[in-house]
Coordinates of C-alpha atoms in Angstrom, one line a residue:
Chain A
X13 CA -24.6 -30.6 30.7
X14 CA -25.9 -27.3 31.9
X15 CA -23.8 -27.7 35.1
X16 CA -20.7 -28.5 33.1
X17 CA -21.2 -25.5 30.8
X18 CA -21.7 -23.3 33.8
X19 CA -18.6 -24.8 35.4
X20 CA -16.4 -24.0 32.4
X21 CA -17.8 -20.5 32.2
X22 CA -17.0 -19.9 35.8
X23 CA -13.4 -21.2 35.3
X24 CA -12.9 -18.9 32.4
X25 CA -14.3 -15.9 34.3
X26 CA -12.1 -16.8 37.3
X27 CA -9.0 -16.8 35.1
X28 CA -10.0 -13.4 33.7
X29 CA -10.7 -12.2 37.2
X30 CA -7.2 -13.4 38.2
X31 CA -5.6 -11.0 35.7
X32 CA -8.0 -8.1 36.4
X33 CA -7.3 -8.5 40.1
X34 CA -3.5 -8.2 39.4
X35 CA -4.3 -5.2 37.2
X36 CA -6.3 -3.5 40.0
X37 CA -3.5 -4.2 42.4
X38 CA -0.9 -2.9 40.0
X39 CA -2.7 0.3 39.1
X40 CA -3.7 1.1 42.7
X41 CA -0.2 0.3 44.0
X42 CA 1.3 2.5 41.3
X43 CA -1.0 5.4 42.1
X44 CA -1.0 5.3 45.8
X45 CA 2.5 4.0 46.5
X46 CA 5.0 4.1 43.7
X47 CA 3.9 7.5 42.4
X48 CA 3.3 9.0 45.8
X49 CA 6.0 11.4 47.2
X50 CA 5.3 10.2 50.8
X51 CA 6.6 6.7 50.0
X52 CA 9.9 8.2 49.2
X53 CA 10.1 10.7 52.0
X54 CA 9.2 8.0 54.5
X55 CA 12.2 6.0 53.4
X56 CA 14.4 9.1 53.9
X57 CA 13.1 9.4 57.5
X58 CA 13.2 5.7 58.3
X59 CA 16.7 5.0 56.8
X60 CA 18.2 8.3 58.1
X61 CA 19.3 9.1 54.5
X62 CA 19.8 12.8 55.0
X63 CA 22.5 12.1 57.7
X64 CA 24.2 9.7 55.3
X65 CA 24.1 12.4 52.6
X66 CA 25.5 15.0 55.1
X67 CA 28.3 12.6 56.0
X68 CA 29.1 12.1 52.3
X69 CA 29.3 15.8 51.7
X70 CA 31.4 16.3 54.8
X71 CA 33.8 13.5 53.9
X72 CA 34.1 14.8 50.4
X73 CA 35.0 18.3 51.4
X74 CA 37.3 17.1 54.2
X75 CA 39.3 15.1 51.6
X76 CA 39.0 17.9 49.0
X77 CA 40.6 20.3 51.4
X78 CA 44.0 18.8 50.5
X79 CA 43.3 19.4 46.8
X80 CA 41.6 22.8 46.8
X81 CA 42.8 24.3 50.0
X82 CA 39.2 25.4 50.7
X83 CA 38.5 24.7 54.3
X84 CA 35.5 22.5 55.2
X85 CA 33.9 25.3 57.3
X86 CA 33.3 27.2 54.1
X87 CA 30.7 24.5 53.3
X88 CA 29.6 23.3 56.8
X89 CA 28.9 26.8 58.0
X90 CA 26.0 27.0 55.5
X91 CA 25.1 23.4 54.9
X92 CA 24.1 21.5 58.0
X93 CA 22.2 18.3 58.6
X94 CA 18.8 20.1 58.5
X95 CA 19.6 21.9 55.2
X96 CA 20.8 18.5 53.7
X97 CA 17.4 16.9 54.7
X98 CA 15.5 19.8 53.1
X99 CA 17.6 19.4 50.0
X100 CA 17.1 15.6 49.8
X101 CA 13.3 16.0 50.3
X102 CA 13.4 19.0 47.9
X103 CA 14.8 16.7 45.2
X104 CA 12.0 14.3 45.6
X105 CA 9.4 17.0 45.6
X106 CA 10.8 18.6 42.5
X107 CA 11.0 15.3 40.7
X108 CA 7.4 14.4 41.5
X109 CA 6.1 17.9 40.5
X110 CA 7.8 17.2 37.2
X111 CA 6.3 13.7 36.9
X112 CA 2.9 15.1 37.8
X113 CA 3.3 17.8 35.1
X114 CA 3.3 20.7 37.6
X115 CA 6.7 21.8 36.2
X116 CA 8.1 21.6 32.7
X117 CA 11.7 20.8 33.6
X118 CA 13.5 18.9 36.3
X119 CA 15.7 21.7 37.6
X120 CA 15.8 21.1 41.3
X121 CA 14.7 24.6 42.1
X122 CA 14.3 23.9 45.9
X123 CA 17.8 22.5 46.1
X124 CA 19.3 25.5 44.2
X125 CA 17.6 27.9 46.5
X126 CA 19.1 26.2 49.5
X127 CA 22.6 26.5 47.9
X128 CA 22.5 30.3 47.6
X129 CA 24.3 30.9 50.9
X130 CA 27.0 28.5 49.8
X131 CA 27.8 30.7 46.9
X132 CA 28.2 33.7 49.3
X133 CA 30.3 31.6 51.6
X134 CA 32.7 30.4 48.8
X135 CA 32.9 34.0 47.4
X136 CA 33.8 35.3 50.9
X137 CA 36.5 32.7 51.4
X138 CA 38.2 33.5 48.1
X139 CA 37.9 37.2 48.6
X140 CA 39.5 37.0 52.1
X141 CA 42.1 34.6 50.9
X142 CA 43.0 36.9 47.9
X143 CA 43.2 39.9 50.3
X144 CA 45.4 38.0 52.7
X145 CA 48.0 37.3 50.1
X146 CA 47.5 40.5 48.2
X147 CA 46.3 38.6 45.1
X148 CA 45.1 40.8 42.3
X149 CA 41.5 39.8 41.5
X150 CA 41.7 39.2 37.8
X151 CA 39.5 37.2 35.5
X152 CA 41.3 34.0 36.6
X153 CA 40.2 34.7 40.2
X154 CA 36.5 35.1 39.3
X155 CA 36.7 32.1 37.0
X156 CA 38.2 30.1 39.9
X157 CA 35.5 31.1 42.4
X158 CA 32.7 30.4 39.9
X159 CA 34.1 27.0 39.0
X160 CA 34.5 26.0 42.7
X161 CA 30.8 27.0 43.3
X162 CA 29.6 25.2 40.1
X163 CA 31.5 22.0 41.1
X164 CA 30.1 22.3 44.7
X165 CA 26.6 22.8 43.4
X166 CA 26.9 19.8 41.1
X167 CA 28.3 17.6 43.8
X168 CA 25.9 18.5 46.5
X169 CA 22.9 18.2 44.3
X170 CA 24.1 14.9 43.0
X171 CA 24.6 13.7 46.6
X172 CA 21.1 15.0 47.6
X173 CA 19.4 13.3 44.7
X174 CA 19.5 9.9 46.4
X175 CA 16.9 8.3 44.0
X176 CA 19.0 9.6 41.0
X177 CA 16.0 11.3 39.4
X178 CA 18.3 13.4 37.3
X179 CA 20.1 10.3 35.9
X180 CA 16.7 8.7 35.2
X181 CA 15.5 11.8 33.5
X182 CA 18.6 12.1 31.3
X183 CA 17.9 8.5 30.2
X184 CA 14.4 9.6 29.2
X185 CA 12.5 7.4 31.8
X186 CA 11.0 10.3 33.8
X187 CA 9.0 11.3 30.7
X188 CA 7.8 7.7 30.6
X189 CA 6.8 8.0 34.3
X190 CA 5.0 11.2 33.3
X191 CA 3.0 9.3 30.7
X192 CA 2.2 6.5 33.2
X193 CA 1.0 9.1 35.7
X194 CA -1.3 10.8 33.2
X195 CA -3.0 7.5 32.5
X196 CA -3.0 6.1 36.1
X197 CA -6.5 7.2 37.0
X198 CA -7.9 5.7 33.8
X199 CA -6.0 2.5 34.5
X200 CA -7.4 2.3 38.1
X201 CA -10.9 3.0 36.9
X202 CA -10.6 0.6 33.9
X203 CA -9.3 -2.3 36.0
X204 CA -11.8 -1.7 38.8
X205 CA -14.7 -1.6 36.3
X206 CA -13.4 -4.7 34.5
X207 CA -13.2 -6.6 37.8
X208 CA -16.7 -5.4 38.9
X209 CA -18.1 -6.5 35.5
X210 CA -16.5 -10.0 35.9
X211 CA -17.8 -10.3 39.4
X212 CA -21.3 -9.4 38.3
X213 CA -21.2 -12.0 35.5
X214 CA -19.9 -14.6 38.0
X215 CA -22.9 -13.7 40.3
X216 CA -25.3 -14.1 37.4
X217 CA -23.7 -17.4 36.5
X218 CA -24.3 -18.6 40.0
X219 CA -27.7 -17.0 40.4
X220 CA -29.3 -20.2 41.5
X221 CA -26.8 -20.4 44.4
X222 CA -25.3 -17.0 44.8
X223 CA -22.9 -18.1 47.5
X224 CA -21.1 -20.1 44.7
X225 CA -19.8 -16.8 43.4
X226 CA -17.8 -16.4 46.6
X227 CA -16.0 -19.7 45.8
X228 CA -14.9 -18.4 42.4
X229 CA -14.0 -14.9 43.6
X230 CA -11.9 -16.4 46.4
X231 CA -10.1 -18.6 43.9
X232 CA -9.1 -15.7 41.6
X233 CA -8.3 -13.2 44.4
X234 CA -6.5 -15.8 46.4
X235 CA -4.5 -17.1 43.5
X236 CA -3.4 -13.7 42.2
X237 CA -2.4 -12.7 45.8
X238 CA -0.6 -16.0 46.4
X239 CA 1.4 -15.4 43.2
X240 CA 2.4 -11.8 44.0
X241 CA 3.1 -12.7 47.6
X242 CA 5.3 -15.7 46.5
X243 CA 7.4 -13.4 44.4
X244 CA 7.7 -10.8 47.2
X245 CA 8.6 -13.4 49.7
X246 CA 11.3 -14.8 47.4
X247 CA 12.7 -11.3 47.0
X248 CA 12.8 -10.8 50.8
X249 CA 14.1 -14.3 51.6
X250 CA 17.0 -14.1 49.2
X251 CA 17.9 -10.5 50.2
X252 CA 17.6 -9.7 46.5
X253 CA 17.8 -5.9 47.0
X254 CA 20.7 -6.1 49.3
X255 CA 22.7 -7.5 46.4
X256 CA 22.4 -4.3 44.4
X257 CA 25.9 -3.0 43.8
X258 CA 25.5 0.7 44.6
X259 CA 28.7 2.2 45.9
X260 CA 27.3 5.4 47.5
X261 CA 25.9 4.5 50.9
X262 CA 23.0 7.0 50.9
X263 CA 21.9 5.9 47.4
X264 CA 22.1 2.2 48.4
X265 CA 20.1 2.8 51.6
X266 CA 17.5 4.9 49.7
X267 CA 17.1 2.4 46.9
X268 CA 17.1 -0.8 48.9
X269 CA 14.9 1.0 51.6
X270 CA 12.4 1.9 48.9
X271 CA 12.3 -1.5 47.2
X272 CA 11.9 -3.2 50.6
X273 CA 9.1 -0.9 51.6
X274 CA 7.2 -1.5 48.4
X275 CA 7.7 -5.3 48.8
X276 CA 6.5 -5.1 52.4
X277 CA 3.4 -3.2 51.4
X278 CA 2.7 -5.8 48.7
X279 CA 3.1 -8.6 51.2
X280 CA 0.8 -7.0 53.7
X281 CA -1.9 -6.2 51.1
X282 CA -1.8 -9.6 49.6
X283 CA -1.8 -11.3 53.0
X284 CA -5.1 -9.5 53.7
X285 CA -6.5 -10.5 50.4
X286 CA -5.6 -14.1 51.0
X287 CA -7.2 -14.0 54.4
X288 CA -10.4 -12.5 52.9
X289 CA -10.4 -15.2 50.2
X290 CA -10.1 -17.9 52.9
X291 CA -13.1 -16.3 54.7
X292 CA -15.1 -16.3 51.4
X293 CA -14.2 -20.0 50.9
X294 CA -15.2 -20.9 54.5
X295 CA -18.5 -19.1 54.0
X296 CA -19.1 -21.0 50.8
X297 CA -18.3 -24.3 52.4
X298 CA -20.5 -23.8 55.5
X299 CA -23.4 -22.1 53.7
X300 CA -23.4 -24.9 51.1
X301 CA -23.3 -27.5 53.9
X302 CA -26.2 -25.9 55.7
X303 CA -28.2 -25.8 52.5
X304 CA -27.6 -29.4 51.8
X305 CA -28.6 -30.4 55.3
X306 CA -31.8 -28.3 55.2
X307 CA -32.6 -29.7 51.7
X308 CA -32.1 -33.3 52.9
X309 CA -34.1 -32.6 56.0
X310 CA -36.9 -31.1 53.9
X311 CA -36.8 -34.2 51.7
Chain B
X24 CA -39.1 -33.2 45.0
X25 CA -36.8 -34.5 42.4
X26 CA -36.1 -31.0 41.1
X27 CA -35.4 -29.8 44.6
X28 CA -32.8 -32.6 45.1
X29 CA -31.2 -31.6 41.8
X30 CA -31.0 -28.0 43.0
X31 CA -29.0 -28.8 46.0
X32 CA -26.8 -31.5 44.3
X33 CA -23.4 -30.5 45.4
X34 CA -20.2 -30.5 43.2
X35 CA -17.9 -33.4 44.2
X36 CA -15.3 -32.4 46.9
X37 CA -12.4 -33.5 44.6
X38 CA -13.5 -31.0 41.9
X39 CA -13.9 -28.3 44.6
X40 CA -10.4 -28.9 45.8
X41 CA -8.7 -29.5 42.4
X42 CA -10.3 -26.5 40.7
X43 CA -8.4 -23.8 42.7
X44 CA -5.2 -25.7 42.2
X45 CA -5.7 -26.0 38.5
X46 CA -6.8 -22.4 38.1
X47 CA -3.7 -21.3 40.1
X48 CA -1.4 -23.4 37.9
X49 CA -3.0 -22.2 34.6
X50 CA -2.9 -18.6 35.7
X51 CA 0.7 -18.8 37.0
X52 CA 1.8 -20.4 33.7
X53 CA 0.0 -17.7 31.7
X54 CA 1.6 -15.0 33.9
X55 CA 5.0 -16.5 33.3
X56 CA 4.5 -16.6 29.5
X57 CA 3.1 -13.1 29.4
X58 CA 5.8 -11.9 31.8
X59 CA 8.9 -13.3 30.1
X60 CA 9.6 -10.3 27.9
X61 CA 8.9 -7.6 30.5
X62 CA 11.0 -9.6 33.0
X63 CA 13.9 -9.8 30.6
X64 CA 13.6 -6.1 30.0
X65 CA 13.4 -5.3 33.7
X66 CA 16.4 -7.6 34.4
X67 CA 18.4 -5.7 31.7
X68 CA 17.5 -2.3 33.3
X69 CA 18.4 -3.6 36.8
X70 CA 21.7 -4.9 35.5
X71 CA 22.4 -1.6 33.8
X72 CA 21.4 0.4 36.9
X73 CA 23.0 -1.8 39.6
X74 CA 25.4 -4.0 37.6
X75 CA 28.3 -5.5 39.4
X76 CA 29.6 -8.9 40.2
X77 CA 27.9 -8.5 43.6
X78 CA 24.5 -9.1 41.9
X79 CA 25.7 -12.5 40.8
X80 CA 26.6 -13.5 44.3
X81 CA 24.2 -14.9 46.9
X82 CA 24.6 -11.9 49.1
X83 CA 26.7 -8.9 49.9
X84 CA 28.1 -10.7 53.0
X85 CA 29.4 -13.5 50.7
X86 CA 31.3 -10.9 48.6
X87 CA 32.8 -9.4 51.8
X88 CA 33.9 -12.8 52.9
X89 CA 35.5 -13.4 49.5
X90 CA 37.3 -10.1 49.7
X91 CA 38.5 -10.9 53.2
X92 CA 39.8 -14.2 52.0
X93 CA 41.6 -12.5 49.1
X94 CA 43.2 -10.1 51.5
X95 CA 44.3 -12.9 53.8
X96 CA 45.8 -14.7 50.9
X97 CA 47.7 -11.6 49.9
X98 CA 49.0 -11.2 53.4
X99 CA 50.7 -14.6 53.3
X100 CA 54.5 -14.3 53.0
X101 CA 55.7 -15.6 49.7
X102 CA 58.0 -18.5 50.0
X103 CA 60.5 -17.4 47.3
X104 CA 64.2 -16.9 47.3
X105 CA 65.6 -13.5 46.3
X106 CA 68.8 -12.2 44.7
X107 CA 70.4 -8.8 44.0
X108 CA 70.2 -9.3 40.2
X109 CA 67.4 -10.4 38.1
X110 CA 65.1 -9.5 35.2
X111 CA 62.5 -6.8 35.2
X112 CA 59.1 -7.3 33.7
X113 CA 58.1 -4.5 31.3
X114 CA 54.5 -3.3 32.0
X115 CA 52.0 -2.1 29.4
X116 CA 50.3 1.3 29.4
X117 CA 47.7 1.6 32.2
X118 CA 48.9 -1.5 34.0
X119 CA 49.3 -1.3 37.8
X120 CA 52.8 -2.8 38.0
X121 CA 53.9 -1.7 41.4
X122 CA 53.0 -0.4 44.8
X123 CA 54.8 2.4 46.5
X124 CA 55.2 2.4 50.3
X125 CA 56.7 5.0 52.6
X126 CA 56.0 4.6 56.3
X127 CA 57.5 8.1 57.1
X128 CA 54.5 9.8 55.6
X129 CA 52.1 6.9 55.8
X130 CA 52.0 6.5 52.0
X131 CA 50.8 3.4 50.3
X132 CA 49.8 3.9 46.7
X133 CA 49.5 1.8 43.5
X134 CA 51.8 2.7 40.7
X135 CA 50.5 2.7 37.1
X136 CA 52.7 2.5 34.0
X137 CA 52.1 5.6 31.9
X138 CA 50.4 8.8 32.9
X139 CA 47.0 10.3 32.2
X140 CA 44.1 12.0 34.0
X141 CA 42.2 8.8 34.6
X142 CA 45.2 6.9 36.0
X143 CA 46.2 9.8 38.2
X144 CA 42.8 9.5 39.9
X145 CA 43.6 5.9 40.7
X146 CA 47.1 6.2 42.0
X147 CA 50.6 7.3 41.2
X148 CA 51.9 7.1 37.6
X149 CA 55.2 6.4 36.3
X150 CA 56.3 8.2 33.1
X151 CA 56.7 5.6 30.4
X152 CA 59.7 7.5 29.1
X153 CA 61.5 6.8 32.4
X154 CA 63.2 3.6 33.5
X155 CA 61.3 0.6 35.0
X156 CA 62.0 0.2 38.7
X157 CA 65.0 -2.2 39.2
X158 CA 66.9 -1.1 36.1
X159 CA 69.7 1.5 35.8
X160 CA 68.3 5.0 35.1
X161 CA 65.8 7.4 36.5
X162 CA 62.4 6.0 37.5
X163 CA 60.0 8.9 37.6
X164 CA 56.8 8.6 39.5
X165 CA 54.2 11.4 39.9
X166 CA 50.8 11.9 41.5
X167 CA 48.5 14.7 42.4
X168 CA 49.3 16.9 45.4
X169 CA 45.7 16.8 46.4
X170 CA 45.5 13.1 46.6
X171 CA 48.3 10.6 47.0
X172 CA 51.3 12.9 47.1
X173 CA 49.8 15.5 49.4
X174 CA 52.5 14.9 52.1
X175 CA 55.4 14.4 49.7
X176 CA 57.0 17.6 50.8
X177 CA 57.3 16.1 54.3
X178 CA 59.7 13.4 53.1
X179 CA 63.1 14.1 54.7
X180 CA 66.6 12.9 53.9
X181 CA 67.1 9.3 55.0
X182 CA 63.4 8.3 54.8
X183 CA 62.9 4.9 53.3
X184 CA 60.7 4.3 50.2
X185 CA 59.9 0.7 49.1
X186 CA 58.5 -0.3 45.7
X187 CA 57.0 -3.7 45.3
X188 CA 56.6 -5.2 41.9
X189 CA 55.7 -8.7 40.6
X190 CA 59.4 -9.3 40.0
X191 CA 60.9 -8.0 43.2
X192 CA 61.1 -5.5 46.1
X193 CA 63.2 -2.4 45.8
X194 CA 64.2 -0.2 48.7
X195 CA 65.3 3.4 48.3
X196 CA 66.5 6.1 50.6
X197 CA 65.6 9.8 50.3
X198 CA 68.6 11.7 49.2
X199 CA 67.3 15.2 48.7
X200 CA 64.2 17.3 48.0
X201 CA 64.1 19.9 45.3
X202 CA 61.7 22.5 43.9
X203 CA 61.7 23.4 40.2
X204 CA 59.5 25.1 37.6
X205 CA 57.4 22.8 35.5
X206 CA 59.4 23.6 32.3
X207 CA 62.6 22.5 33.9
X208 CA 63.2 18.8 33.0
X209 CA 66.5 18.4 34.8
X210 CA 65.1 16.1 37.5
X211 CA 62.9 14.0 35.4
X212 CA 65.3 13.5 32.6
X213 CA 67.0 10.1 32.1
X214 CA 70.1 9.5 34.2
X215 CA 72.9 6.9 34.0
X216 CA 72.9 6.1 37.7
X217 CA 69.9 4.3 39.2
X218 CA 67.5 6.5 41.1
X219 CA 63.9 7.1 41.9
X220 CA 62.3 10.5 41.5
X221 CA 58.9 11.2 43.1
X222 CA 57.3 14.5 42.1
X223 CA 54.2 16.5 42.4
X224 CA 52.8 20.1 42.1
X225 CA 53.4 22.7 44.8
X226 CA 49.9 23.2 46.4
X227 CA 48.1 26.4 45.2
X228 CA 44.7 27.5 46.3
X229 CA 44.1 29.9 43.4
X230 CA 44.9 28.7 39.9
X231 CA 47.3 26.0 39.0
X232 CA 50.9 25.9 40.2
X233 CA 53.9 26.3 37.9
X234 CA 56.2 24.9 40.7
X235 CA 57.0 21.3 41.2
X236 CA 58.5 19.5 44.2
X237 CA 60.6 16.4 43.7
X238 CA 62.1 13.9 46.0
X239 CA 65.2 12.2 44.7
X240 CA 65.9 8.7 46.2
X241 CA 68.9 6.4 45.8
X242 CA 68.7 2.6 45.8
X243 CA 69.7 0.8 49.0
X244 CA 68.5 -2.7 48.4
X245 CA 67.3 -4.8 45.5
X246 CA 65.5 -8.1 45.9
X247 CA 64.6 -9.8 42.7
X248 CA 62.3 -12.8 43.0
X249 CA 63.9 -16.0 41.6

């Protein structure tokens, strides 16, 4: 009867441990991966996103030349591949300093600073053009130069914001991310403490044969990891992220690159947890066997 | 001795094997039940963010294959007989009812019925006050100089312009090119004789242009599908 009661208690504790294990993984993953700037900048490097953004900007102004008559050199003389990279990374840095509460507004300060030479370049082009045709610089002239710069700033910043933080912010979700970030340490701490408490109770419940706790821990850790890994493998095997319909190539590469990276990280972590769980199970099986042999020899 | 034996009494192997399986199944079932609402919410957000028919397909390559198939089907020559006379089909506002082709300036553009800013971004637009291609009168088509009609001024007398519609193919020859101020409606007004007028703005870097450039074409061949 005592054994059955103990067994049921261990099963219940293991089920709770399953969920706290998922909570720990979720909280730690969110803190050290999803809400870490490095995760995003690594994808930029790996997928060569800044080059794709530069090509988008270049193609846009090459096409726009027919419409505006503003030659592409006006833009490319001040915005090169390196500047584009700095702007793309600047967008991420700005977005995360907003999420982390370091700034009150998502205003892409770094990006705007990089675009100051562009304003000078556009102004210079229009000044020279107006002089070449003896155009009187009236209000319409200054309005035109200002509108060309504003449109350029908007387009280049939109192209550089490959993770679309501005769109997410306008939908109100960055504020939600801010909230999540402010509670993330509490979540990590809480889930780790809950897991530790459950493990201690499991050890106490198996005090007569402590190695039995390894059996239950391996079941909960292994099961939760198996479930997470199963979902991740499904996402990878079906090319789920590649099916996202994102028309802009840099945004597509950034988004799918990010999701694939996060999935790969989850697969790796959970594979390690499953391996550790198997080791725990093997220890339990062999330690238990040895004990049985010794006990029967003693008898 | 009896107590010692009780101590080391092992759990049956079947229980040891079945317990992890059962716990896994219970936990998975609980996770699914708990996760249904968040999953639906997440799917909705993903659909909003990345919605497109591509998501419904098995992979992007499948969609590309389908598109290729559609293009190949489009390329097949229609097996229909044609005649000089026939009936036109009146389009509705915003409908793409024709394509305009001119090899001389490498132009291939969809033609929409009616004209507004959104349609002008997609292609050339035909004024709904003008005549439907294939009927007697002035069919007036315009597009932005910065997009589809950027090389319109390069069209010279004798160049061929072809318009394909769902009811036939109509070939025109460029007769002349004219420039006029935007308030002058002479060239875009209705006419008795059948003609095609293509027009756009004269390119201006500073401000908008008051000048328009038009290419007047006369019909050379009509092929109504029977």
